[in-house]
Amino acid sequence: NPAAISGVAVTVTRNSGSAALGGTLTVTTGSGGSATFSVLTLTGLVGNQVLTFSATGLTPAVSNAIALQAGPATQLTFTTAPPASAVNGSDLAPAIVVQLRDLSGNPVASAGVSVTATIVTGAGGVLSGTNPVSTAANGTATFSNLRITGTVGQYTVRFSATGISAATANPLTLQPGAATALAMSTQPPPSATSGVPLSPQPAVRVVDQSGNTVTSSTASVTASLESGPGTLGGTLTVSAVGGIA
C-alpha cells in the first residue's frame, strides 16, 4: 500500500544496458510519499535499458525494460569512405556511402536529407557527378559516380548536410588518367643549321585529358616534318620513358 512519507531520498541507477543515465538522479518524496523524476535522460547505444529505484532501508523498485531509440541526427560518418587514390576523370570506387548518426553514434533512419560533397583541400581539380544526394530511408546517402578531374595531387573531400556535423575524408591522391594526347616538353630551337643536330633536342610528354603527364606511358612517339622543304633525319621514333619521349 502507498505510504505517505515525505523526505525519503530515492536514487535511480542503471540496472542493465549500456546507456549513461543523466539528469537529477536523486529525488526526495513529497507529502504523498511519491518521488517524481522529471528530467531523466538515457544517452548511449540503442537497446533495452532497465532502471533501479532505491532508498535506504527499502526494497528497490525495478523498472520494465526501456527500448532506447536513436536520437536526432547530429553527424555524418562514413560507411564506405573515399579511396586513398583515384584516377583523373574516373568515378571514385568503390561508391562512397555516408550515414546519419546521433550524438552517440547510433545510425539514424531518416530519408530526404540532402548531403553535398565538396573539395576542401587540393588545387586544380573539379568535383563532378551526382551531387548532392538525398539520404534513403535508412539514413544513408550513396555517391556512386563522383569523380575529380584536373591536376594530379592530393585532395580532401567533405560531405555535409545543413545543421549536421560533416564527415571529412582522409586525403586521396589523384593519379593521371588515360593517355589522350602529346604535349611539347622541350620545344625545338627557333633556328637550326642544315645537317647539324637540333639543340636543344625536342621532347614531348604523353598527357591525359587534363594535361597531366602519364608517367606510366611507354608509347612510341614518331617525329615528322609538319611543313617546310627540308628532310628530317636522326632517330625519328622513340619510346617514352616516364611519359616523356
Tab-separated table of N, CA, C and O in Angstrom, residues 49-173:
chain	number	residue	atom	x	y	z
A	49	GLN	N	17.151	-0.909	-21.771
A	49	GLN	CA	17.749	-0.390	-20.542
A	49	GLN	C	16.761	-0.629	-19.394
A	49	GLN	O	15.556	-0.450	-19.564
A	50	VAL	N	17.271	-1.033	-18.251
A	50	VAL	CA	16.436	-1.275	-17.069
A	50	VAL	C	16.967	-0.406	-15.932
A	50	VAL	O	18.180	-0.323	-15.713
A	51	LEU	N	16.062	0.241	-15.210
A	51	LEU	CA	16.438	1.141	-14.128
A	51	LEU	C	16.037	0.558	-12.771
A	51	LEU	O	15.061	-0.181	-12.662
A	52	THR	N	16.813	0.931	-11.750
A	52	THR	CA	16.502	0.550	-10.368
A	52	THR	C	16.335	1.817	-9.539
A	52	THR	O	17.170	2.729	-9.615
A	53	PHE	N	15.254	1.873	-8.761
A	53	PHE	CA	14.978	2.999	-7.864
A	53	PHE	C	15.123	2.497	-6.433
A	53	PHE	O	14.441	1.531	-6.035
A	54	SER	N	15.995	3.133	-5.657
A	54	SER	CA	16.282	2.612	-4.320
A	54	SER	C	16.305	3.724	-3.284
A	54	SER	O	16.539	4.894	-3.604
A	55	ALA	N	16.028	3.332	-2.054
A	55	ALA	CA	16.104	4.235	-0.906
A	55	ALA	C	16.576	3.422	0.289
A	55	ALA	O	16.319	2.215	0.387
A	56	THR	N	17.287	4.061	1.179
A	56	THR	CA	17.864	3.372	2.332
A	56	THR	C	16.783	2.661	3.155
A	56	THR	O	15.760	3.266	3.520
A	57	GLY	N	17.016	1.371	3.400
A	57	GLY	CA	16.121	0.582	4.226
A	57	GLY	C	14.876	0.092	3.517
A	57	GLY	O	14.039	-0.568	4.139
A	58	LEU	N	14.747	0.391	2.198
A	58	LEU	CA	13.549	-0.029	1.471
A	58	LEU	C	13.934	-0.977	0.326
A	58	LEU	O	15.035	-0.910	-0.220
A	59	THR	N	12.995	-1.868	-0.011
A	59	THR	CA	13.219	-2.773	-1.143
A	59	THR	C	13.185	-1.965	-2.446
A	59	THR	O	12.251	-1.186	-2.672
A	60	PRO	N	14.199	-2.118	-3.291
A	60	PRO	CA	14.242	-1.330	-4.531
A	60	PRO	C	13.092	-1.689	-5.480
A	60	PRO	O	12.523	-2.785	-5.421
A	61	ALA	N	12.766	-0.752	-6.339
A	61	ALA	CA	11.804	-0.986	-7.418
A	61	ALA	C	12.575	-1.038	-8.730
A	61	ALA	O	13.429	-0.182	-8.995
A	62	VAL	N	12.298	-2.070	-9.527
A	62	VAL	CA	12.991	-2.258	-10.810
A	62	VAL	C	12.004	-1.990	-11.938
A	62	VAL	O	10.882	-2.519	-11.944
A	63	SER	N	12.408	-1.178	-12.876
A	63	SER	CA	11.525	-0.794	-13.982
A	63	SER	C	11.420	-1.894	-15.024
A	63	SER	O	12.236	-2.822	-15.070
A	64	ASN	N	10.393	-1.773	-15.847
A	64	ASN	CA	10.358	-2.583	-17.060
A	64	ASN	C	11.471	-2.123	-17.996
A	64	ASN	O	12.028	-1.031	-17.844
A	65	ALA	N	11.775	-2.944	-18.972
A	65	ALA	CA	12.815	-2.594	-19.947
A	65	ALA	C	12.366	-1.391	-20.773
A	65	ALA	O	11.213	-1.291	-21.192
A	66	ILE	N	13.294	-0.481	-20.976
A	66	ILE	CA	13.064	0.695	-21.813
A	66	ILE	C	13.844	0.495	-23.111
A	66	ILE	O	15.079	0.319	-23.092
A	67	ALA	N	13.155	0.521	-24.252
A	67	ALA	CA	13.827	0.359	-25.544
A	67	ALA	C	14.371	1.711	-25.980
A	67	ALA	O	13.617	2.588	-26.407
A	68	LEU	N	15.674	1.896	-25.851
A	68	LEU	CA	16.296	3.155	-26.236
A	68	LEU	C	16.423	3.235	-27.755
A	68	LEU	O	16.994	2.342	-28.386
A	69	GLN	N	15.879	4.302	-28.335
A	69	GLN	CA	15.922	4.507	-29.782
A	69	GLN	C	16.976	5.559	-30.128
A	69	GLN	O	17.432	6.318	-29.267
A	70	ALA	N	17.338	5.618	-31.404
A	70	ALA	CA	18.275	6.638	-31.857
A	70	ALA	C	17.669	8.023	-31.684
A	70	ALA	O	16.458	8.215	-31.840
A	71	GLY	N	18.523	9.000	-31.372
A	71	GLY	CA	18.085	10.376	-31.251
A	71	GLY	C	18.144	11.093	-32.590
A	71	GLY	O	18.351	10.467	-33.643
A	72	PRO	N	17.967	12.412	-32.596
A	72	PRO	CA	18.050	13.159	-33.852
A	72	PRO	C	19.463	13.116	-34.430
A	72	PRO	O	20.451	13.005	-33.697
A	73	ALA	N	19.543	13.221	-35.736
A	73	ALA	CA	20.846	13.183	-36.405
A	73	ALA	C	21.668	14.408	-36.047
A	73	ALA	O	21.182	15.541	-36.105
A	74	THR	N	22.911	14.180	-35.654
A	74	THR	CA	23.822	15.279	-35.329
A	74	THR	C	25.113	15.227	-36.133
A	74	THR	O	25.879	16.184	-36.125
A	75	GLN	N	25.360	14.113	-36.824
A	75	GLN	CA	26.637	13.961	-37.517
A	75	GLN	C	26.500	13.022	-38.704
A	75	GLN	O	25.566	12.221	-38.798
A	76	LEU	N	27.448	13.146	-39.624
A	76	LEU	CA	27.607	12.213	-40.736
A	76	LEU	C	28.889	11.425	-40.515
A	76	LEU	O	29.912	11.975	-40.093
A	77	THR	N	28.828	10.139	-40.798
A	77	THR	CA	30.028	9.302	-40.745
A	77	THR	C	30.083	8.465	-42.015
A	77	THR	O	29.094	8.309	-42.729
A	78	PHE	N	31.253	7.919	-42.283
A	78	PHE	CA	31.427	7.092	-43.470
A	78	PHE	C	31.087	5.634	-43.171
A	78	PHE	O	31.580	5.054	-42.211
A	79	THR	N	30.226	5.075	-44.012
A	79	THR	CA	30.081	3.620	-44.073
A	79	THR	C	31.111	3.065	-45.039
A	79	THR	O	31.763	2.065	-44.763
A	80	THR	N	31.249	3.739	-46.177
A	80	THR	CA	32.329	3.450	-47.123
A	80	THR	C	32.996	4.771	-47.455
A	80	THR	O	32.383	5.656	-48.064
A	81	ALA	N	34.241	4.933	-47.044
A	81	ALA	CA	34.957	6.194	-47.232
A	81	ALA	C	35.541	6.283	-48.644
A	81	ALA	O	35.673	5.270	-49.339
A	82	PRO	N	35.893	7.497	-49.081
A	82	PRO	CA	36.569	7.636	-50.374
A	82	PRO	C	37.874	6.851	-50.393
A	82	PRO	O	38.503	6.647	-49.346
A	83	PRO	N	38.298	6.409	-51.584
A	83	PRO	CA	39.535	5.622	-51.679
A	83	PRO	C	40.767	6.477	-51.408
A	83	PRO	O	40.699	7.716	-51.416
A	84	ALA	N	41.886	5.801	-51.173
A	84	ALA	CA	43.143	6.514	-50.927
A	84	ALA	C	43.706	7.117	-52.205
A	84	ALA	O	44.477	8.077	-52.152
A	85	SER	N	43.335	6.560	-53.359
A	85	SER	CA	43.798	7.104	-54.632
A	85	SER	C	42.686	6.966	-55.661
A	85	SER	O	41.781	6.142	-55.519
A	86	ALA	N	42.757	7.795	-56.685
A	86	ALA	CA	41.742	7.794	-57.735
A	86	ALA	C	42.403	8.191	-59.043
A	86	ALA	O	43.474	8.801	-59.061
A	87	VAL	N	41.735	7.847	-60.147
A	87	VAL	CA	42.243	8.154	-61.481
A	87	VAL	C	41.543	9.408	-61.988
A	87	VAL	O	40.320	9.545	-61.868
A	88	ASN	N	42.310	10.316	-62.535
A	88	ASN	CA	41.769	11.558	-63.048
A	88	ASN	C	40.615	11.308	-64.015
A	88	ASN	O	40.745	10.563	-64.983
A	89	GLY	N	39.462	11.928	-63.725
A	89	GLY	CA	38.311	11.828	-64.607
A	89	GLY	C	37.513	10.550	-64.499
A	89	GLY	O	36.529	10.379	-65.221
A	90	SER	N	37.888	9.640	-63.590
A	90	SER	CA	37.164	8.375	-63.432
A	90	SER	C	36.399	8.376	-62.113
A	90	SER	O	36.789	9.048	-61.152
A	91	ASP	N	35.305	7.610	-62.056
A	91	ASP	CA	34.496	7.545	-60.842
A	91	ASP	C	35.321	7.042	-59.659
A	91	ASP	O	36.121	6.101	-59.802
A	92	LEU	N	35.129	7.676	-58.509
A	92	LEU	CA	35.756	7.174	-57.294
A	92	LEU	C	35.138	5.822	-56.954
A	92	LEU	O	33.916	5.674	-56.957
A	93	ALA	N	35.980	4.849	-56.697
A	93	ALA	CA	35.486	3.492	-56.448
A	93	ALA	C	36.193	2.902	-55.237
A	93	ALA	O	37.395	3.107	-55.061
A	94	PRO	N	35.429	2.187	-54.374
A	94	PRO	CA	34.001	1.897	-54.503
A	94	PRO	C	33.145	3.136	-54.233
A	94	PRO	O	33.657	4.179	-53.827
A	95	ALA	N	31.829	2.993	-54.478
A	95	ALA	CA	30.903	4.093	-54.220
A	95	ALA	C	31.017	4.530	-52.757
A	95	ALA	O	31.205	3.716	-51.855
A	96	ILE	N	30.919	5.830	-52.528
A	96	ILE	CA	31.057	6.394	-51.182
A	96	ILE	C	29.686	6.413	-50.503
A	96	ILE	O	28.698	6.854	-51.095
A	97	VAL	N	29.645	5.938	-49.268
A	97	VAL	CA	28.388	5.879	-48.521
A	97	VAL	C	28.577	6.602	-47.195
A	97	VAL	O	29.515	6.298	-46.445
A	98	VAL	N	27.692	7.574	-46.918
A	98	VAL	CA	27.711	8.263	-45.626
A	98	VAL	C	26.403	7.971	-44.891
A	98	VAL	O	25.370	7.735	-45.504
A	99	GLN	N	26.480	7.973	-43.564
A	99	GLN	CA	25.357	7.591	-42.708
A	99	GLN	C	25.052	8.709	-41.713
A	99	GLN	O	25.954	9.278	-41.094
A	100	LEU	N	23.768	9.036	-41.558
A	100	LEU	CA	23.335	9.917	-40.485
A	100	LEU	C	23.452	9.180	-39.153
A	100	LEU	O	23.052	8.021	-39.051
A	101	ARG	N	23.986	9.861	-38.138
A	101	ARG	CA	24.087	9.263	-36.801
A	101	ARG	C	23.734	10.302	-35.741
A	101	ARG	O	23.868	11.507	-35.959
A	102	ASP	N	23.304	9.791	-34.576
A	102	ASP	CA	23.008	10.688	-33.470
A	102	ASP	C	24.273	10.955	-32.667
A	102	ASP	O	25.372	10.517	-33.033
A	103	LEU	N	24.148	11.673	-31.554
A	103	LEU	CA	25.338	12.066	-30.796
A	103	LEU	C	26.076	10.888	-30.179
A	103	LEU	O	27.247	11.007	-29.801
A	104	SER	N	25.397	9.737	-30.070
A	104	SER	CA	26.052	8.541	-29.514
A	104	SER	C	26.580	7.612	-30.592
A	104	SER	O	27.114	6.546	-30.278
A	105	GLY	N	26.412	8.000	-31.857
A	105	GLY	CA	26.892	7.166	-32.951
A	105	GLY	C	25.890	6.152	-33.448
A	105	GLY	O	26.226	5.319	-34.296
A	106	ASN	N	24.644	6.211	-32.952
A	106	ASN	CA	23.617	5.308	-33.467
A	106	ASN	C	23.186	5.766	-34.863
A	106	ASN	O	23.001	6.963	-35.100
A	107	PRO	N	23.030	4.826	-35.810
A	107	PRO	CA	22.513	5.216	-37.123
A	107	PRO	C	21.096	5.750	-37.011
A	107	PRO	O	20.280	5.221	-36.251
A	108	VAL	N	20.827	6.827	-37.746
A	108	VAL	CA	19.514	7.460	-37.734
A	108	VAL	C	18.836	7.208	-39.076
A	108	VAL	O	19.352	7.588	-40.124
A	109	ALA	N	17.688	6.515	-39.030
A	109	ALA	CA	16.947	6.199	-40.256
A	109	ALA	C	16.062	7.383	-40.613
A	109	ALA	O	14.952	7.540	-40.086
A	110	SER	N	16.572	8.232	-41.499
A	110	SER	CA	15.839	9.431	-41.894
A	110	SER	C	16.061	9.680	-43.378
A	110	SER	O	17.208	9.847	-43.813
A	111	ALA	N	14.985	9.707	-44.138
A	111	ALA	CA	15.083	9.900	-45.586
A	111	ALA	C	14.997	11.379	-45.949
A	111	ALA	O	14.439	12.186	-45.206
A	112	GLY	N	15.560	11.717	-47.107
A	112	GLY	CA	15.380	13.045	-47.676
A	112	GLY	C	16.315	14.118	-47.190
A	112	GLY	O	16.110	15.296	-47.495
A	113	VAL	N	17.350	13.753	-46.439
A	113	VAL	CA	18.330	14.748	-46.003
A	113	VAL	C	19.353	14.925	-47.122
A	113	VAL	O	19.975	13.956	-47.576
A	114	SER	N	19.539	16.150	-47.581
A	114	SER	CA	20.437	16.436	-48.702
A	114	SER	C	21.878	16.512	-48.221
A	114	SER	O	22.213	17.310	-47.338
A	115	VAL	N	22.747	15.681	-48.813
A	115	VAL	CA	24.164	15.630	-48.457
A	115	VAL	C	24.977	16.092	-49.666
A	115	VAL	O	24.779	15.595	-50.778
A	116	THR	N	25.879	17.026	-49.432
A	116	THR	CA	26.673	17.612	-50.510
A	116	THR	C	28.152	17.310	-50.310
A	116	THR	O	28.679	17.448	-49.201
A	117	ALA	N	28.816	16.906	-51.388
A	117	ALA	CA	30.261	16.661	-51.372
A	117	ALA	C	30.981	17.869	-51.956
A	117	ALA	O	30.561	18.422	-52.979
A	118	THR	N	32.056	18.306	-51.305
A	118	THR	CA	32.861	19.418	-51.800
A	118	THR	C	34.342	19.119	-51.584
A	118	THR	O	34.712	18.393	-50.658
A	119	ILE	N	35.170	19.678	-52.466
A	119	ILE	CA	36.618	19.603	-52.280
A	119	ILE	C	37.015	20.710	-51.316
A	119	ILE	O	36.702	21.878	-51.534
A	120	VAL	N	37.720	20.355	-50.226
A	120	VAL	CA	38.120	21.361	-49.242
A	120	VAL	C	39.623	21.619	-49.255
A	120	VAL	O	40.062	22.667	-48.775
A	121	THR	N	40.417	20.683	-49.761
A	121	THR	CA	41.836	20.949	-49.979
A	121	THR	C	42.242	20.330	-51.304
A	121	THR	O	41.694	19.316	-51.731
A	122	GLY	N	43.238	20.949	-51.944
A	122	GLY	CA	43.700	20.495	-53.250
A	122	GLY	C	43.385	21.542	-54.300
A	122	GLY	O	42.329	22.180	-54.248
A	123	ALA	N	44.318	21.725	-55.229
A	123	ALA	CA	44.168	22.782	-56.231
A	123	ALA	C	44.115	22.198	-57.630
A	123	ALA	O	44.839	21.255	-57.948
A	124	GLY	N	43.224	22.773	-58.451
A	124	GLY	CA	43.188	22.423	-59.864
A	124	GLY	C	42.245	21.302	-60.217
A	124	GLY	O	42.171	20.908	-61.384
A	125	GLY	N	41.502	20.784	-59.257
A	125	GLY	CA	40.568	19.692	-59.529
A	125	GLY	C	39.131	20.147	-59.417
A	125	GLY	O	38.798	21.028	-58.618
A	126	VAL	N	38.263	19.537	-60.215
A	126	VAL	CA	36.834	19.832	-60.193
A	126	VAL	C	36.090	18.555	-59.839
A	126	VAL	O	36.326	17.492	-60.434
A	127	LEU	N	35.174	18.653	-58.870
A	127	LEU	CA	34.369	17.511	-58.453
A	127	LEU	C	33.085	17.487	-59.271
A	127	LEU	O	32.400	18.503	-59.397
A	128	SER	N	32.772	16.331	-59.853
A	128	SER	CA	31.549	16.209	-60.648
A	128	SER	C	30.878	14.875	-60.346
A	128	SER	O	31.396	14.051	-59.604
A	129	GLY	N	29.699	14.686	-60.955
A	129	GLY	CA	28.885	13.513	-60.676
A	129	GLY	C	27.589	13.949	-60.017
A	129	GLY	O	27.295	15.144	-59.891
A	130	THR	N	26.791	12.971	-59.589
A	130	THR	CA	25.515	13.273	-58.923
A	130	THR	C	25.797	13.823	-57.538
A	130	THR	O	26.285	13.118	-56.663
A	131	ASN	N	25.473	15.102	-57.334
A	131	ASN	CA	25.851	15.803	-56.113
A	131	ASN	C	25.014	17.077	-56.020
A	131	ASN	O	25.043	17.881	-56.959
A	132	PRO	N	24.211	17.282	-54.955
A	132	PRO	CA	24.109	16.466	-53.739
A	132	PRO	C	23.276	15.203	-53.940
A	132	PRO	O	22.649	15.012	-54.982
A	133	VAL	N	23.277	14.379	-52.896
A	133	VAL	CA	22.496	13.137	-52.863
A	133	VAL	C	21.636	13.157	-51.603
A	133	VAL	O	22.113	13.545	-50.531
A	134	SER	N	20.374	12.736	-51.713
A	134	SER	CA	19.477	12.666	-50.554
A	134	SER	C	19.575	11.297	-49.889
A	134	SER	O	19.749	10.277	-50.560
A	135	THR	N	19.438	11.300	-48.568
A	135	THR	CA	19.502	10.040	-47.830
A	135	THR	C	18.299	9.162	-48.150
A	135	THR	O	17.197	9.653	-48.421
A	136	ALA	N	18.522	7.866	-48.101
A	136	ALA	CA	17.451	6.877	-48.252
A	136	ALA	C	16.758	6.685	-46.907
A	136	ALA	O	17.099	7.322	-45.905
A	137	ALA	N	15.791	5.789	-46.868
A	137	ALA	CA	15.009	5.563	-45.644
A	137	ALA	C	15.881	5.138	-44.467
A	137	ALA	O	15.547	5.409	-43.309
A	138	ASN	N	16.988	4.475	-44.733
A	138	ASN	CA	17.870	4.017	-43.646
A	138	ASN	C	18.875	5.086	-43.216
A	138	ASN	O	19.745	4.825	-42.377
A	139	GLY	N	18.794	6.288	-43.805
A	139	GLY	CA	19.682	7.374	-43.401
A	139	GLY	C	21.028	7.400	-44.092
A	139	GLY	O	21.919	8.143	-43.676
A	140	THR	N	21.175	6.610	-45.161
A	140	THR	CA	22.442	6.608	-45.894
A	140	THR	C	22.299	7.384	-47.204
A	140	THR	O	21.241	7.382	-47.833
A	141	ALA	N	23.389	8.023	-47.606
A	141	ALA	CA	23.474	8.680	-48.910
A	141	ALA	C	24.631	8.038	-49.671
A	141	ALA	O	25.748	7.977	-49.150
A	142	THR	N	24.352	7.556	-50.873
A	142	THR	CA	25.353	6.837	-51.665
A	142	THR	C	25.758	7.675	-52.868
A	142	THR	O	24.917	8.039	-53.699
A	143	PHE	N	27.042	7.975	-52.944
A	143	PHE	CA	27.606	8.719	-54.075
A	143	PHE	C	28.278	7.704	-55.001
A	143	PHE	O	29.386	7.240	-54.735
A	144	SER	N	27.587	7.386	-56.103
A	144	SER	CA	28.039	6.273	-56.945
A	144	SER	C	28.885	6.702	-58.136
A	144	SER	O	29.533	5.857	-58.764
A	145	ASN	N	28.886	8.006	-58.455
A	145	ASN	CA	29.635	8.416	-59.651
A	145	ASN	C	30.392	9.726	-59.461
A	145	ASN	O	30.572	10.488	-60.406
A	146	LEU	N	30.845	9.979	-58.230
A	146	LEU	CA	31.698	11.143	-58.015
A	146	LEU	C	33.041	10.942	-58.695
A	146	LEU	O	33.597	9.844	-58.697
A	147	ARG	N	33.569	12.025	-59.252
A	147	ARG	CA	34.902	11.960	-59.857
A	147	ARG	C	35.584	13.312	-59.712
A	147	ARG	O	34.929	14.351	-59.610
A	148	ILE	N	36.906	13.277	-59.687
A	148	ILE	CA	37.704	14.507	-59.677
A	148	ILE	C	38.463	14.572	-60.986
A	148	ILE	O	39.128	13.604	-61.384
A	149	THR	N	38.365	15.701	-61.656
A	149	THR	CA	39.050	15.901	-62.932
A	149	THR	C	39.922	17.141	-62.810
A	149	THR	O	39.429	18.217	-62.433
A	150	GLY	N	41.202	16.992	-63.119
A	150	GLY	CA	42.087	18.154	-63.050
A	150	GLY	C	43.522	17.759	-62.780
A	150	GLY	O	43.982	16.699	-63.192
A	151	THR	N	44.205	18.618	-62.061
A	151	THR	CA	45.630	18.446	-61.791
A	151	THR	C	45.859	17.329	-60.782
A	151	THR	O	45.169	17.246	-59.759
A	152	VAL	N	46.833	16.470	-61.068
A	152	VAL	CA	47.136	15.384	-60.134
A	152	VAL	C	47.656	15.964	-58.826
A	152	VAL	O	48.194	17.068	-58.766
A	153	GLY	N	47.489	15.186	-57.749
A	153	GLY	CA	47.927	15.620	-56.429
A	153	GLY	C	46.944	15.160	-55.377
A	153	GLY	O	46.071	14.329	-55.635
A	154	GLN	N	47.074	15.707	-54.183
A	154	GLN	CA	46.220	15.288	-53.073
A	154	GLN	C	44.999	16.200	-52.944
A	154	GLN	O	45.092	17.422	-53.074
A	155	TYR	N	43.864	15.558	-52.667
A	155	TYR	CA	42.601	16.263	-52.479
A	155	TYR	C	41.902	15.704	-51.245
A	155	TYR	O	42.008	14.515	-50.939
A	156	THR	N	41.165	16.581	-50.570
A	156	THR	CA	40.328	16.173	-49.442
A	156	THR	C	38.885	16.539	-49.762
A	156	THR	O	38.611	17.671	-50.170
A	157	VAL	N	37.986	15.579	-49.583
A	157	VAL	CA	36.574	15.787	-49.888
A	157	VAL	C	35.769	15.732	-48.590
A	157	VAL	O	35.976	14.849	-47.751
A	158	ARG	N	34.850	16.698	-48.448
A	158	ARG	CA	33.997	16.765	-47.263
A	158	ARG	C	32.537	16.548	-47.671
A	158	ARG	O	32.093	17.001	-48.725
A	159	PHE	N	31.793	15.842	-46.802
A	159	PHE	CA	30.383	15.548	-47.033
A	159	PHE	C	29.585	16.220	-45.924
A	159	PHE	O	29.813	15.955	-44.738
A	160	SER	N	28.653	17.091	-46.304
A	160	SER	CA	27.972	17.902	-45.298
A	160	SER	C	26.475	17.988	-45.561
A	160	SER	O	26.010	17.784	-46.686
A	161	ALA	N	25.740	18.270	-44.491
A	161	ALA	CA	24.297	18.495	-44.549
A	161	ALA	C	23.970	19.608	-43.564
A	161	ALA	O	24.664	19.777	-42.546
A	162	THR	N	22.940	20.360	-43.835
A	162	THR	CA	22.583	21.512	-43.009
A	162	THR	C	22.308	21.103	-41.560
A	162	THR	O	21.522	20.190	-41.298
A	163	GLY	N	22.997	21.773	-40.641
A	163	GLY	CA	22.755	21.550	-39.222
A	163	GLY	C	23.360	20.286	-38.650
A	163	GLY	O	23.079	19.935	-37.508
A	164	ILE	N	24.206	19.610	-39.429
A	164	ILE	CA	24.785	18.329	-39.004
A	164	ILE	C	26.302	18.397	-39.181
A	164	ILE	O	26.791	18.952	-40.170
A	165	SER	N	27.044	17.839	-38.235
A	165	SER	CA	28.500	17.820	-38.354
A	165	SER	C	28.923	17.024	-39.580
A	165	SER	O	28.436	15.907	-39.811
A	166	ALA	N	29.838	17.601	-40.360
A	166	ALA	CA	30.249	16.996	-41.631
A	166	ALA	C	31.201	15.825	-41.412
A	166	ALA	O	31.822	15.672	-40.359
A	167	ALA	N	31.315	15.002	-42.453
A	167	ALA	CA	32.304	13.921	-42.490
A	167	ALA	C	33.382	14.324	-43.486
A	167	ALA	O	33.089	14.588	-44.651
A	168	THR	N	34.619	14.393	-43.028
A	168	THR	CA	35.738	14.776	-43.887
A	168	THR	C	36.623	13.565	-44.105
A	168	THR	O	37.088	12.942	-43.145
A	169	ALA	N	36.861	13.241	-45.367
A	169	ALA	CA	37.637	12.049	-45.705
A	169	ALA	C	39.126	12.299	-45.516
A	169	ALA	O	39.589	13.439	-45.473
A	170	ASN	N	39.873	11.215	-45.425
A	170	ASN	CA	41.327	11.307	-45.491
A	170	ASN	C	41.724	11.781	-46.890
A	170	ASN	O	40.989	11.558	-47.858
A	171	PRO	N	42.877	12.432	-47.027
A	171	PRO	CA	43.297	12.881	-48.357
A	171	PRO	C	43.411	11.708	-49.332
A	171	PRO	O	43.825	10.605	-48.964
A	172	LEU	N	43.000	11.947	-50.584
A	172	LEU	CA	43.198	10.961	-51.635
A	172	LEU	C	44.164	11.534	-52.662
A	172	LEU	O	44.251	12.746	-52.852
A	173	THR	N	44.895	10.664	-53.314
A	173	THR	CA	45.866	11.070	-54.318
A	173	THR	C	45.278	10.859	-55.702
A	173	THR	O	44.924	9.734	-56.065
